[in-house]
Tab-separated table of C-alpha atoms in Angstrom:
chain	number	residue	atom	x	y	z
M	1	MET	CA	20.240	-38.293	1.340
M	2	LYS	CA	18.400	-35.418	2.950
M	3	LEU	CA	15.997	-33.580	0.672
M	4	VAL	CA	13.968	-30.420	0.666
M	5	CYS	CA	10.938	-30.574	-1.606
M	6	ILE	CA	9.901	-27.177	-3.009
M	7	GLY	CA	6.335	-27.589	-4.258
M	8	SER	CA	3.427	-29.847	-3.336
M	9	GLY	CA	1.565	-30.519	-6.611
M	10	ASN	CA	1.156	-33.720	-8.632
M	11	VAL	CA	4.808	-34.002	-9.678
M	12	ALA	CA	6.213	-32.961	-6.291
M	13	THR	CA	3.979	-35.491	-4.544
M	14	HIS	CA	4.882	-38.476	-6.728
M	15	MET	CA	8.591	-37.613	-6.672
M	16	ALA	CA	8.772	-36.980	-2.921
M	17	GLN	CA	7.052	-40.326	-2.334
M	18	ALA	CA	9.497	-42.066	-4.684
M	19	PHE	CA	12.475	-40.551	-2.839
M	20	LYS	CA	10.955	-41.523	0.490
M	21	SER	CA	10.352	-45.101	-0.701
M	22	ALA	CA	13.984	-45.318	-1.825
M	23	GLY	CA	15.050	-44.586	1.747
M	24	HIS	CA	15.811	-40.879	1.564
M	25	GLU	CA	14.703	-38.347	4.142
M	26	ILE	CA	12.458	-35.439	3.171
M	27	LEU	CA	13.469	-32.744	5.654
M	28	GLN	CA	10.896	-30.179	4.552
M	29	VAL	CA	8.074	-29.597	2.109
M	30	TRP	CA	7.588	-26.007	1.009
M	31	SER	CA	4.453	-24.543	-0.524
M	32	ARG	CA	3.225	-20.976	-0.770
M	33	HIS	CA	0.172	-22.288	1.143
M	34	ILE	CA	1.078	-24.001	4.401
M	35	ASP	CA	-1.967	-26.291	4.244
M	36	HIS	CA	-0.841	-27.588	0.827
M	37	ALA	CA	2.651	-28.170	2.202
M	38	ASP	CA	1.091	-29.943	5.148
M	39	VAL	CA	-0.794	-32.481	3.016
M	40	LEU	CA	2.368	-33.693	1.280
M	41	ALA	CA	4.541	-33.360	4.419
M	42	LYS	CA	2.212	-35.780	6.237
M	43	LYS	CA	2.533	-38.322	3.405
M	44	VAL	CA	6.342	-38.325	3.558
M	45	SER	CA	6.875	-37.743	7.321
M	46	SER	CA	8.276	-34.281	6.729
M	47	SER	CA	7.887	-30.736	8.053
M	48	PRO	CA	5.723	-28.269	6.172
M	49	ILE	CA	6.993	-24.721	5.596
M	50	ALA	CA	5.550	-21.745	3.710
M	51	ASP	CA	8.522	-19.396	4.051
M	52	LEU	CA	11.541	-19.926	1.803
M	53	GLU	CA	13.716	-18.243	4.441
M	54	ALA	CA	12.983	-21.256	6.626
M	55	VAL	CA	14.528	-23.735	4.155
M	56	ASP	CA	17.165	-25.987	5.715
M	57	VAL	CA	20.455	-24.962	4.106
M	58	TYR	CA	22.179	-28.258	4.953
M	59	ALA	CA	20.159	-30.582	2.709
M	60	ASP	CA	21.893	-32.670	0.018
M	61	LEU	CA	19.218	-32.134	-2.627
M	62	TYR	CA	16.671	-29.404	-3.309
M	63	LEU	CA	13.873	-30.516	-5.594
M	64	ILE	CA	12.103	-27.543	-7.245
M	65	SER	CA	8.787	-28.807	-8.534
M	66	VAL	CA	6.633	-25.715	-9.059
M	67	LYS	CA	5.046	-23.857	-11.981
M	68	ASP	CA	7.640	-23.020	-14.657
M	69	ASP	CA	7.399	-19.277	-14.129
M	70	ALA	CA	8.131	-19.595	-10.401
M	71	ILE	CA	11.370	-21.610	-10.751
M	72	PHE	CA	13.738	-18.677	-11.241
M	73	ASP	CA	12.775	-16.763	-8.113
M	74	ILE	CA	13.048	-19.887	-5.989
M	75	ALA	CA	16.451	-20.816	-7.437
M	76	ALA	CA	17.670	-17.304	-6.688
M	77	LYS	CA	16.706	-17.772	-3.045
M	78	LEU	CA	18.698	-21.032	-2.939
M	79	LYS	CA	21.842	-19.643	-4.553
M	80	ASN	CA	24.027	-20.112	-1.476
M	81	VAL	CA	23.038	-23.642	-0.439
M	82	LYS	CA	25.738	-26.315	-0.753
M	83	GLY	CA	23.360	-29.066	-1.879
M	84	LEU	CA	22.379	-29.906	-5.445
M	85	VAL	CA	19.427	-27.814	-6.709
M	86	VAL	CA	17.333	-29.457	-9.434
M	87	HIS	CA	14.136	-28.492	-11.183
M	88	THR	CA	11.669	-31.023	-12.631
M	89	SER	CA	10.307	-29.082	-15.606
M	90	GLY	CA	10.217	-30.458	-19.133
M	91	SER	CA	10.137	-27.194	-21.004
M	92	THR	CA	12.546	-25.135	-18.892
M	93	ASP	CA	16.248	-24.782	-19.711
M	94	ILE	CA	18.829	-25.898	-17.176
M	95	SER	CA	20.265	-22.347	-17.194
M	96	ILE	CA	17.351	-21.146	-15.068
M	97	VAL	CA	18.971	-22.804	-12.016
M	98	ASN	CA	22.608	-21.943	-12.835
M	99	VAL	CA	22.479	-19.144	-10.274
M	100	CYS	CA	22.968	-21.958	-7.726
M	101	LEU	CA	26.363	-23.417	-6.824
M	102	ARG	CA	25.447	-26.956	-7.877
M	103	TYR	CA	22.504	-27.500	-10.197
M	104	GLY	CA	20.707	-29.860	-12.499
M	105	VAL	CA	17.402	-31.137	-13.860
M	106	LEU	CA	15.421	-34.263	-12.975
M	107	TYR	CA	12.444	-34.454	-15.344
M	108	PRO	CA	9.956	-37.321	-15.004
M	109	LEU	CA	8.340	-38.053	-18.394
M	110	GLN	CA	4.994	-39.163	-17.047
M	111	THR	CA	1.466	-37.892	-16.327
M	112	PHE	CA	0.770	-37.792	-12.618
M	113	SER	CA	-2.539	-37.508	-10.806
M	114	LEU	CA	-2.906	-37.244	-7.070
M	115	ALA	CA	-5.772	-39.734	-7.203
M	116	LYS	CA	-3.854	-42.508	-8.959
M	117	ALA	CA	-0.821	-44.409	-7.713
M	118	LEU	CA	1.645	-45.644	-10.299
M	119	ASP	CA	4.779	-47.755	-10.557
M	120	PHE	CA	7.521	-45.127	-10.288
M	121	SER	CA	10.222	-47.681	-11.106
M	122	GLN	CA	9.142	-47.521	-14.781
M	123	VAL	CA	8.927	-43.721	-15.058
M	124	PRO	CA	11.508	-42.394	-17.546
M	125	LEU	CA	13.709	-39.919	-15.648
M	126	CYS	CA	15.585	-37.398	-17.784
M	127	ILE	CA	18.652	-35.917	-16.162
M	128	GLU	CA	20.960	-33.016	-16.942
M	129	ALA	CA	23.513	-31.301	-14.716
M	130	GLY	CA	25.875	-28.314	-14.580
M	131	ASN	CA	28.958	-30.535	-14.714
M	132	ALA	CA	30.099	-34.155	-14.850
M	133	VAL	CA	30.345	-34.562	-11.065
M	134	GLU	CA	26.760	-33.481	-10.435
M	135	LEU	CA	25.599	-35.535	-13.425
M	136	LYS	CA	27.089	-38.676	-11.902
M	137	LEU	CA	25.473	-37.958	-8.560
M	138	LEU	CA	22.123	-37.273	-10.191
M	139	LYS	CA	22.367	-40.440	-12.284
M	140	ASN	CA	23.016	-42.551	-9.197
M	141	VAL	CA	20.079	-40.988	-7.366
M	142	ALA	CA	17.771	-41.316	-10.377
M	143	ARG	CA	18.666	-45.000	-10.799
M	144	GLU	CA	17.510	-45.679	-7.266
M	145	LEU	CA	14.078	-44.360	-8.228
M	146	SER	CA	13.633	-45.802	-11.716
M	147	ALA	CA	15.029	-48.343	-14.154
M	148	ASN	CA	14.641	-45.841	-17.024
M	149	VAL	CA	17.186	-43.035	-16.661
M	150	TYR	CA	18.208	-40.956	-19.681
M	151	GLU	CA	20.757	-38.172	-20.095
M	152	VAL	CA	19.134	-35.487	-22.224
M	153	ASN	CA	20.050	-31.871	-22.827
M	154	SER	CA	17.657	-28.944	-22.448
M	155	GLU	CA	16.721	-28.826	-26.128
M	156	GLN	CA	15.932	-32.551	-26.188
M	157	ARG	CA	13.953	-32.268	-22.966
M	158	ARG	CA	11.854	-29.486	-24.495
M	159	SER	CA	11.062	-31.792	-27.434
M	160	LEU	CA	10.198	-34.641	-25.082
M	161	HIS	CA	7.758	-32.381	-23.291
M	162	LEU	CA	6.182	-31.280	-26.564
M	163	ALA	CA	5.942	-34.889	-27.749
M	164	ALA	CA	4.317	-35.793	-24.434
M	165	VAL	CA	1.646	-33.143	-25.012
M	166	PHE	CA	0.742	-34.843	-28.305
M	167	ALA	CA	0.944	-38.410	-26.995
M	168	SER	CA	-0.756	-37.866	-23.654
M	169	ASN	CA	-2.573	-34.549	-23.127
M	170	PHE	CA	-4.079	-34.512	-26.604
M	171	SER	CA	-4.952	-38.229	-26.563
M	172	ASN	CA	-6.730	-37.789	-23.246
M	173	HIS	CA	-8.723	-34.915	-24.741
M	174	LEU	CA	-9.694	-37.169	-27.659
M	175	TYR	CA	-10.918	-39.740	-25.116
M	176	HIS	CA	-13.059	-36.971	-23.658
M	177	LEU	CA	-14.457	-36.015	-27.076
M	178	SER	CA	-15.331	-39.660	-27.730
M	179	HIS	CA	-17.109	-39.686	-24.379
M	180	LEU	CA	-19.201	-36.695	-25.534
M	181	ILE	CA	-20.147	-38.521	-28.758
M	182	LEU	CA	-21.325	-41.576	-26.789
M	183	LYS	CA	-23.215	-39.499	-24.221
M	184	ASP	CA	-25.362	-38.049	-27.007
M	185	GLN	CA	-26.584	-41.591	-27.730
M	186	GLY	CA	-26.991	-42.639	-24.103
M	187	LEU	CA	-23.995	-44.964	-24.367
M	188	ASP	CA	-21.479	-45.628	-21.640
M	189	PHE	CA	-17.838	-44.506	-21.895
M	190	GLY	CA	-16.890	-47.907	-20.472
M	191	MET	CA	-17.579	-49.470	-23.873
M	192	LEU	CA	-14.466	-47.734	-25.248
M	193	LYS	CA	-12.069	-48.775	-22.481
M	194	PRO	CA	-10.788	-52.014	-24.063
M	195	LEU	CA	-10.203	-50.143	-27.344
M	196	ILE	CA	-8.250	-47.382	-25.594
M	197	MET	CA	-6.061	-49.920	-23.781
M	198	GLU	CA	-5.422	-51.948	-26.928
M	199	THR	CA	-4.486	-48.814	-28.898
M	200	ALA	CA	-1.852	-47.947	-26.265
M	201	GLU	CA	-0.660	-51.554	-25.977
M	202	LYS	CA	-0.148	-51.901	-29.718
M	203	VAL	CA	2.528	-49.204	-29.801
M	204	GLN	CA	4.462	-50.861	-26.987
M	205	GLN	CA	5.518	-53.421	-29.609
M	206	ALA	CA	5.099	-51.724	-32.972
M	207	MET	CA	5.638	-48.243	-34.368
M	208	PRO	CA	2.402	-46.205	-34.477
M	209	LEU	CA	2.873	-45.593	-38.210
M	210	SER	CA	2.682	-49.324	-38.910
M	211	VAL	CA	-0.488	-50.021	-36.876
M	212	GLN	CA	-2.646	-47.084	-38.013
M	213	THR	CA	-6.228	-48.222	-38.633
M	214	GLY	CA	-9.490	-46.438	-39.469
M	215	PRO	CA	-11.218	-44.807	-42.436
M	216	ALA	CA	-8.571	-42.120	-43.100
M	217	VAL	CA	-5.664	-44.527	-43.584
M	218	ARG	CA	-7.874	-46.713	-45.819
M	219	GLN	CA	-8.791	-43.572	-47.798
M	220	ASP	CA	-12.405	-44.660	-47.148
M	221	GLU	CA	-14.136	-41.454	-48.287
M	222	GLN	CA	-17.613	-42.950	-47.920
M	223	THR	CA	-17.194	-43.438	-44.163
M	224	ILE	CA	-15.413	-40.094	-43.733
M	225	GLN	CA	-18.384	-38.388	-45.395
M	226	LYS	CA	-20.842	-40.213	-43.096
M	227	HIS	CA	-18.858	-39.104	-40.053
M	228	THR	CA	-18.623	-35.542	-41.319
M	229	ALA	CA	-22.403	-35.467	-41.758
M	230	MET	CA	-22.906	-36.787	-38.200
M	231	LEU	CA	-20.743	-33.974	-36.826
M	232	GLN	CA	-22.643	-31.174	-38.561
M	233	GLY	CA	-23.573	-28.507	-36.047
M	234	LYS	CA	-20.615	-29.478	-33.835
M	235	PRO	CA	-17.839	-27.184	-35.086
M	236	GLN	CA	-15.290	-28.181	-32.439
M	237	LEU	CA	-15.589	-31.898	-33.222
M	238	SER	CA	-15.915	-31.339	-36.992
M	239	GLU	CA	-12.763	-29.292	-37.213
M	240	ILE	CA	-10.712	-31.795	-35.194
M	241	TYR	CA	-12.100	-34.691	-37.240
M	242	LYS	CA	-11.169	-32.999	-40.513
M	243	ILE	CA	-7.670	-31.920	-39.512
M	244	LEU	CA	-6.658	-35.252	-38.004
M	245	SER	CA	-8.169	-37.246	-40.891
M	246	ASP	CA	-6.329	-35.032	-43.394
M	247	SER	CA	-3.106	-35.446	-41.431
M	248	ILE	CA	-3.474	-39.247	-41.452
M	249	LYS	CA	-4.208	-39.241	-45.208
M	250	LYS	CA	-1.191	-37.022	-45.870
M	251	THR	CA	1.051	-39.191	-43.698
M	252	HIS	CA	0.041	-42.391	-45.466
M	253	SER	CA	-0.250	-41.115	-49.047
S	1	MET	CA	-22.502	-73.959	-35.161
S	2	LYS	CA	-21.272	-74.091	-38.711
S	3	LEU	CA	-20.041	-70.790	-40.133
S	4	VAL	CA	-19.053	-69.282	-43.422
S	5	CYS	CA	-16.651	-66.385	-43.135
S	6	ILE	CA	-16.933	-63.849	-45.957
S	7	GLY	CA	-13.736	-61.789	-45.880
S	8	SER	CA	-10.182	-62.421	-44.726
S	9	GLY	CA	-8.928	-59.086	-43.353
S	10	ASN	CA	-8.051	-58.026	-39.789
S	11	VAL	CA	-11.592	-58.197	-38.433
S	12	ALA	CA	-12.509	-61.417	-40.271
S	13	THR	CA	-9.338	-63.084	-39.030
S	14	HIS	CA	-9.771	-62.179	-35.360
S	15	MET	CA	-13.479	-63.073	-35.408
S	16	ALA	CA	-13.033	-66.365	-37.242
S	17	GLN	CA	-10.349	-67.349	-34.741
S	18	ALA	CA	-12.609	-66.401	-31.836
S	19	PHE	CA	-15.461	-68.537	-33.241
S	20	LYS	CA	-13.064	-71.405	-33.827
S	21	SER	CA	-11.704	-71.142	-30.256
S	22	ALA	CA	-15.268	-71.223	-28.929
S	23	GLY	CA	-15.731	-74.614	-30.601
S	24	HIS	CA	-17.559	-73.611	-33.783
S	25	GLU	CA	-16.726	-74.915	-37.218
S	26	ILE	CA	-15.662	-72.561	-40.021
S	27	LEU	CA	-16.854	-74.368	-43.138
S	28	GLN	CA	-15.440	-71.889	-45.630
S	29	VAL	CA	-13.481	-68.675	-45.887
S	30	TRP	CA	-14.288	-66.527	-48.902
S	31	SER	CA	-12.104	-63.801	-50.338
S	32	ARG	CA	-12.013	-62.210	-53.774
S	33	HIS	CA	-8.404	-63.436	-53.851
S	34	ILE	CA	-8.067	-67.172	-53.233
S	35	ASP	CA	-4.588	-66.781	-51.704
S	36	HIS	CA	-5.985	-64.359	-49.093
S	37	ALA	CA	-8.802	-66.793	-48.325
S	38	ASP	CA	-6.220	-69.535	-48.058
S	39	VAL	CA	-4.162	-67.740	-45.373
S	40	LEU	CA	-7.134	-67.427	-43.018
S	41	ALA	CA	-8.597	-70.824	-43.970
S	42	LYS	CA	-5.359	-72.499	-42.866
S	43	LYS	CA	-5.506	-70.725	-39.488
S	44	VAL	CA	-9.022	-71.969	-38.754
S	45	SER	CA	-8.923	-75.390	-40.493
S	46	SER	CA	-11.358	-74.282	-43.173
S	47	SER	CA	-11.736	-74.390	-46.949
S	48	PRO	CA	-10.808	-71.342	-49.020
S	49	ILE	CA	-13.140	-70.178	-51.773
S	50	ALA	CA	-13.044	-67.190	-54.145
S	51	ASP	CA	-16.433	-67.718	-55.802
S	52	LEU	CA	-19.584	-66.687	-53.918
S	53	GLU	CA	-21.544	-69.264	-55.921
S	54	ALA	CA	-19.530	-71.906	-54.071
S	55	VAL	CA	-20.781	-70.773	-50.625
S	56	ASP	CA	-22.262	-73.622	-48.596
S	57	VAL	CA	-25.980	-72.804	-48.291
S	58	TYR	CA	-26.459	-75.001	-45.217
S	59	ALA	CA	-24.370	-73.005	-42.712
S	60	ASP	CA	-25.937	-71.633	-39.513
S	61	LEU	CA	-24.153	-68.288	-39.646
S	62	TYR	CA	-22.686	-66.160	-42.433
S	63	LEU	CA	-20.241	-63.565	-41.195
S	64	ILE	CA	-19.764	-60.714	-43.694
S	65	SER	CA	-16.572	-58.918	-42.767
S	66	VAL	CA	-15.571	-56.940	-45.855
S	67	LYS	CA	-15.234	-53.275	-46.870
S	68	ASP	CA	-18.442	-51.368	-46.170
S	69	ASP	CA	-19.189	-50.712	-49.836
S	70	ALA	CA	-19.004	-54.434	-50.688
S	71	ILE	CA	-21.528	-55.621	-48.058
S	72	PHE	CA	-24.683	-55.029	-50.081
S	73	ASP	CA	-23.668	-57.077	-53.120
S	74	ILE	CA	-22.595	-59.976	-50.936
S	75	ALA	CA	-25.804	-59.901	-48.886
S	76	ALA	CA	-27.805	-59.954	-52.127
S	77	LYS	CA	-26.001	-63.145	-53.152
S	78	LEU	CA	-26.905	-64.734	-49.790
S	79	LYS	CA	-30.574	-63.779	-49.865
S	80	ASN	CA	-31.847	-67.362	-50.054
S	81	VAL	CA	-29.715	-69.012	-47.388
S	82	LYS	CA	-31.537	-70.277	-44.277
S	83	GLY	CA	-28.758	-69.316	-41.851
S	84	LEU	CA	-28.332	-65.994	-40.055
S	85	VAL	CA	-26.447	-63.402	-42.133
S	86	VAL	CA	-24.585	-60.770	-40.111
S	87	HIS	CA	-22.217	-57.967	-41.031
S	88	THR	CA	-19.489	-56.649	-38.722
S	89	SER	CA	-19.394	-52.984	-39.757
S	90	GLY	CA	-19.640	-50.131	-37.269
S	91	SER	CA	-20.897	-47.471	-39.610
S	92	THR	CA	-23.299	-49.513	-41.744
S	93	ASP	CA	-27.024	-49.748	-41.038
S	94	ILE	CA	-28.599	-53.134	-40.358
S	95	SER	CA	-30.961	-52.531	-43.295
S	96	ILE	CA	-28.140	-53.277	-45.745
S	97	VAL	CA	-28.538	-56.995	-44.964
S	98	ASN	CA	-32.359	-57.078	-44.741
S	99	VAL	CA	-32.499	-58.591	-48.212
S	100	CYS	CA	-31.638	-61.850	-46.419
S	101	LEU	CA	-34.211	-64.078	-44.700
S	102	ARG	CA	-32.537	-63.829	-41.269
S	103	TYR	CA	-30.123	-61.037	-40.589
S	104	GLY	CA	-28.248	-59.047	-37.973
S	105	VAL	CA	-25.069	-57.216	-37.007
S	106	LEU	CA	-22.134	-58.339	-34.864
S	107	TYR	CA	-19.798	-55.359	-34.482
S	108	PRO	CA	-16.575	-55.769	-32.491
S	109	LEU	CA	-15.555	-52.412	-30.968
S	110	GLN	CA	-11.824	-52.990	-31.122
S	111	THR	CA	-8.756	-52.253	-33.265
S	112	PHE	CA	-7.346	-55.420	-34.793
S	113	SER	CA	-3.968	-56.036	-36.363
S	114	LEU	CA	-2.925	-59.269	-37.977
S	115	ALA	CA	0.447	-59.034	-36.251
S	116	LYS	CA	-0.897	-58.761	-32.707
S	117	ALA	CA	-2.925	-61.306	-30.780
S	118	LEU	CA	-5.407	-59.998	-28.229
S	119	ASP	CA	-7.780	-61.272	-25.570
S	120	PHE	CA	-11.048	-61.580	-27.497
S	121	SER	CA	-13.003	-62.329	-24.308
S	122	GLN	CA	-12.813	-58.620	-23.414
S	123	VAL	CA	-13.767	-57.225	-26.830
S	124	PRO	CA	-17.083	-55.327	-26.654
S	125	LEU	CA	-19.446	-57.007	-29.114
S	126	CYS	CA	-22.371	-54.870	-30.295
S	127	ILE	CA	-25.325	-56.828	-31.585
S	128	GLU	CA	-28.489	-55.973	-33.493
S	129	ALA	CA	-30.901	-58.265	-35.326
S	130	GLY	CA	-33.931	-58.245	-37.608
S	131	ASN	CA	-36.207	-59.640	-34.901
S	132	ALA	CA	-36.249	-60.875	-31.308
S	133	VAL	CA	-35.592	-64.521	-32.206
S	134	GLU	CA	-32.423	-63.745	-34.151
S	135	LEU	CA	-31.358	-61.255	-31.478
S	136	LYS	CA	-31.531	-63.965	-28.822
S	137	LEU	CA	-29.534	-66.355	-30.974
S	138	LEU	CA	-26.937	-63.678	-31.717
S	139	LYS	CA	-26.691	-62.755	-28.046
S	140	ASN	CA	-26.041	-66.357	-27.064
S	141	VAL	CA	-23.373	-66.737	-29.705
S	142	ALA	CA	-21.749	-63.398	-28.838
S	143	ARG	CA	-21.610	-64.316	-25.148
S	144	GLU	CA	-19.596	-67.401	-25.982
S	145	LEU	CA	-16.980	-65.155	-27.556
S	146	SER	CA	-16.870	-62.246	-25.131
S	147	ALA	CA	-17.923	-61.137	-21.665
S	148	ASN	CA	-18.896	-57.706	-23.037
S	149	VAL	CA	-22.012	-57.977	-25.193
S	150	TYR	CA	-24.195	-54.913	-25.840
S	151	GLU	CA	-27.454	-54.490	-27.714
S	152	VAL	CA	-27.160	-51.326	-29.769
S	153	ASN	CA	-29.180	-50.003	-32.686
S	154	SER	CA	-27.715	-48.831	-35.988
S	155	GLU	CA	-27.647	-45.160	-34.988
S	156	GLN	CA	-25.846	-45.926	-31.739
S	157	ARG	CA	-23.401	-48.214	-33.509
S	158	ARG	CA	-22.571	-45.421	-35.960
S	159	SER	CA	-21.775	-43.164	-32.997
S	160	LEU	CA	-19.657	-45.864	-31.379
S	161	HIS	CA	-17.676	-46.171	-34.574
S	162	LEU	CA	-17.187	-42.398	-34.774
S	163	ALA	CA	-16.160	-42.258	-31.099
S	164	ALA	CA	-13.702	-45.091	-31.766
S	165	VAL	CA	-12.092	-43.044	-34.541
S	166	PHE	CA	-11.432	-40.240	-32.032
S	167	ALA	CA	-10.321	-42.500	-29.182
S	168	SER	CA	-8.202	-44.925	-31.184
S	169	ASN	CA	-7.353	-43.950	-34.777
S	170	PHE	CA	-6.679	-40.314	-33.918
S	171	SER	CA	-4.769	-41.145	-30.718
S	172	ASN	CA	-2.554	-43.536	-32.642
S	173	HIS	CA	-1.839	-40.785	-35.158
S	174	LEU	CA	-0.866	-38.468	-32.289
S	175	TYR	CA	1.536	-41.159	-31.079
S	176	HIS	CA	3.040	-41.089	-34.560
S	177	LEU	CA	3.363	-37.291	-34.534
S	178	SER	CA	5.101	-37.464	-31.143
S	179	HIS	CA	7.471	-40.013	-32.661
S	180	LEU	CA	8.316	-37.512	-35.420
S	181	ILE	CA	9.070	-34.814	-32.825
S	182	LEU	CA	11.454	-37.134	-30.967
S	183	LYS	CA	13.155	-38.350	-34.149
S	184	ASP	CA	14.169	-34.760	-34.945
S	185	GLN	CA	16.182	-34.764	-31.704
S	186	GLY	CA	17.616	-38.252	-32.095
S	187	LEU	CA	15.446	-39.526	-29.262
S	188	ASP	CA	13.860	-42.950	-29.079
S	189	PHE	CA	10.065	-43.450	-29.265
S	190	GLY	CA	10.447	-45.991	-26.450
S	191	MET	CA	10.831	-43.130	-23.974
S	192	LEU	CA	7.140	-42.285	-24.444
S	193	LYS	CA	5.781	-45.793	-23.972
S	194	PRO	CA	5.183	-45.644	-20.187
S	195	LEU	CA	3.425	-42.284	-20.631
S	196	ILE	CA	1.160	-43.663	-23.362
S	197	MET	CA	0.227	-46.684	-21.213
S	198	GLU	CA	-0.433	-44.567	-18.131
S	199	THR	CA	-2.624	-42.149	-20.117
S	200	ALA	CA	-4.784	-45.070	-21.281
S	201	GLU	CA	-4.809	-46.710	-17.848
S	202	LYS	CA	-5.945	-43.531	-16.120
S	203	VAL	CA	-9.251	-43.464	-17.992
S	204	GLN	CA	-9.988	-47.072	-17.061
S	205	GLN	CA	-10.783	-45.707	-13.590
S	206	ALA	CA	-11.575	-42.023	-14.051
S	207	MET	CA	-13.381	-39.923	-16.638
S	208	PRO	CA	-10.964	-38.300	-19.129
S	209	LEU	CA	-12.353	-34.855	-18.296
S	210	SER	CA	-11.236	-35.217	-14.674
S	211	VAL	CA	-7.666	-36.349	-15.419
S	212	GLN	CA	-6.724	-33.866	-18.147
S	213	THR	CA	-3.182	-32.562	-17.637
S	214	GLY	CA	-0.808	-30.360	-19.641
S	215	PRO	CA	-0.271	-26.685	-20.465
S	216	ALA	CA	-3.661	-26.074	-22.135
S	217	VAL	CA	-5.785	-27.164	-19.161
S	218	ARG	CA	-3.550	-25.094	-16.851
S	219	GLN	CA	-4.004	-22.126	-19.241
S	220	ASP	CA	-0.186	-21.992	-19.212
S	221	GLU	CA	0.282	-19.520	-22.097
S	222	GLN	CA	4.034	-19.268	-21.574
S	223	THR	CA	4.549	-22.976	-22.351
S	224	ILE	CA	2.016	-22.929	-25.191
S	225	GLN	CA	3.955	-20.064	-26.788
S	226	LYS	CA	7.246	-21.975	-26.414
S	227	HIS	CA	5.693	-25.020	-28.086
S	228	THR	CA	4.200	-22.917	-30.857
S	229	ALA	CA	7.622	-21.400	-31.557
S	230	MET	CA	9.187	-24.881	-31.673
S	231	LEU	CA	6.641	-25.966	-34.288
S	232	GLN	CA	7.238	-23.036	-36.633
S	233	GLY	CA	7.846	-24.295	-40.142
S	234	LYS	CA	5.851	-27.459	-39.418
S	235	PRO	CA	2.329	-26.477	-40.501
S	236	GLN	CA	0.762	-29.932	-39.985
S	237	LEU	CA	1.957	-30.178	-36.366
S	238	SER	CA	1.328	-26.471	-35.642
S	239	GLU	CA	-2.259	-26.604	-36.779
S	240	ILE	CA	-3.040	-29.752	-34.780
S	241	TYR	CA	-1.318	-28.303	-31.706
S	242	LYS	CA	-3.350	-25.108	-31.904
S	243	ILE	CA	-6.730	-26.721	-32.525
S	244	LEU	CA	-6.399	-29.347	-29.803
S	245	SER	CA	-5.009	-26.843	-27.283
S	246	ASP	CA	-7.882	-24.456	-28.054
S	247	SER	CA	-10.379	-27.299	-27.686
S	248	ILE	CA	-8.934	-28.247	-24.284
S	249	LYS	CA	-9.023	-24.612	-23.133
S	250	LYS	CA	-12.620	-24.236	-24.298
S	251	THR	CA	-13.647	-27.494	-22.608
S	252	HIS	CA	-12.133	-26.489	-19.286
S	253	SER	CA	-12.932	-22.771	-19.255
């Protein structure tokens, strides 16, 4: 297939590379900033463009991977292309691209960083399309990229994105807060790395509810009080400690 | 070395097994409930006891791995033994065992579940002792069990334990909350597993601050408002969403 990649951020980069690795051709990479487009275009042997008028109208697939609030205007510009137009956003309804002739969604449920490679073949890909024909096409394409392809509707996808914020964005912030606590004592963040890995590995086999550990689930008020005292004068940490401990207690009571 | 293991919970079990694997002999396993003692004793070819008066006074090491508020009474009962008496608690000062002749702390910075085996050789072991002689002994023993041995004082250990609550106990609870969000939409928790692993793997190489993703760090108010609307009527989730999003925004502003 011949693709045009609209966007050059973390998601666009990982997806364009996955398409390229699967043997597809990336005709063009568009970004508002030509130098951004150029960086990704070089990685996938493509041509950088910064003008949407310059988009090749004979591509098979148009991948819109930009900020949510920019999707609509881009889709409107692609309304006459014959190829399939898909966006990659978790929290955006499929209807935002229904101005196009053929449309769908290809949402990767993963956290991407430019600095870190990852095994794309395990990334859950959530697909949705305007009709059964496009859905079949999208499913076949998605299966070339990953072993984990799911059909989900827009409402489900929105929930997946929200769940991902809890499971990933918020967890990463907690890692950062734990780093701050260690720094105060001159301790290295590296000491926590095996614990962080093990916590994630545990829920690959068991439900998180069944492997909850720590003072809150034990209703160990003595330790909770010690921790609360240690966090005095740190309102941000104190508040988070209290709310999450209360939530664990409530969940397990 | 000949050990007595006081306690039979998650930590006691994983530590006793690690000592056993390193070639040490577990003379006895004590628990208030003889059937609990018996379960662990069988695993490490030891003798179960439920009476502290029956503790062998000629062991080299006494490992106290019980609830924090039970440590003092047990240490008091062991005050005349010649062996080294150590507790395994993160948030308990070393002074709680200084009633004994030779004393220290051996704190494993890890989350243990009976149901899941793990590679003990990577568990960070934090040691502290009453004097330099015992510290050297404890360090040598700890190094037989794990490649990651750290000397930390009681104040630092308390901070490590608090940081571990944020990084592990709270993250696991967030995994559970994300499971609840998916369940509402008939979606499987398994879809989030690659994301959870990748989030943990990222911070093995980079600092969490530098790999934060999601709507809050992008100051993406449109998505935050969508999420907030989705969580209406769910006060527990709403409150956690707001406080953690605000904390991320504050951290990155």
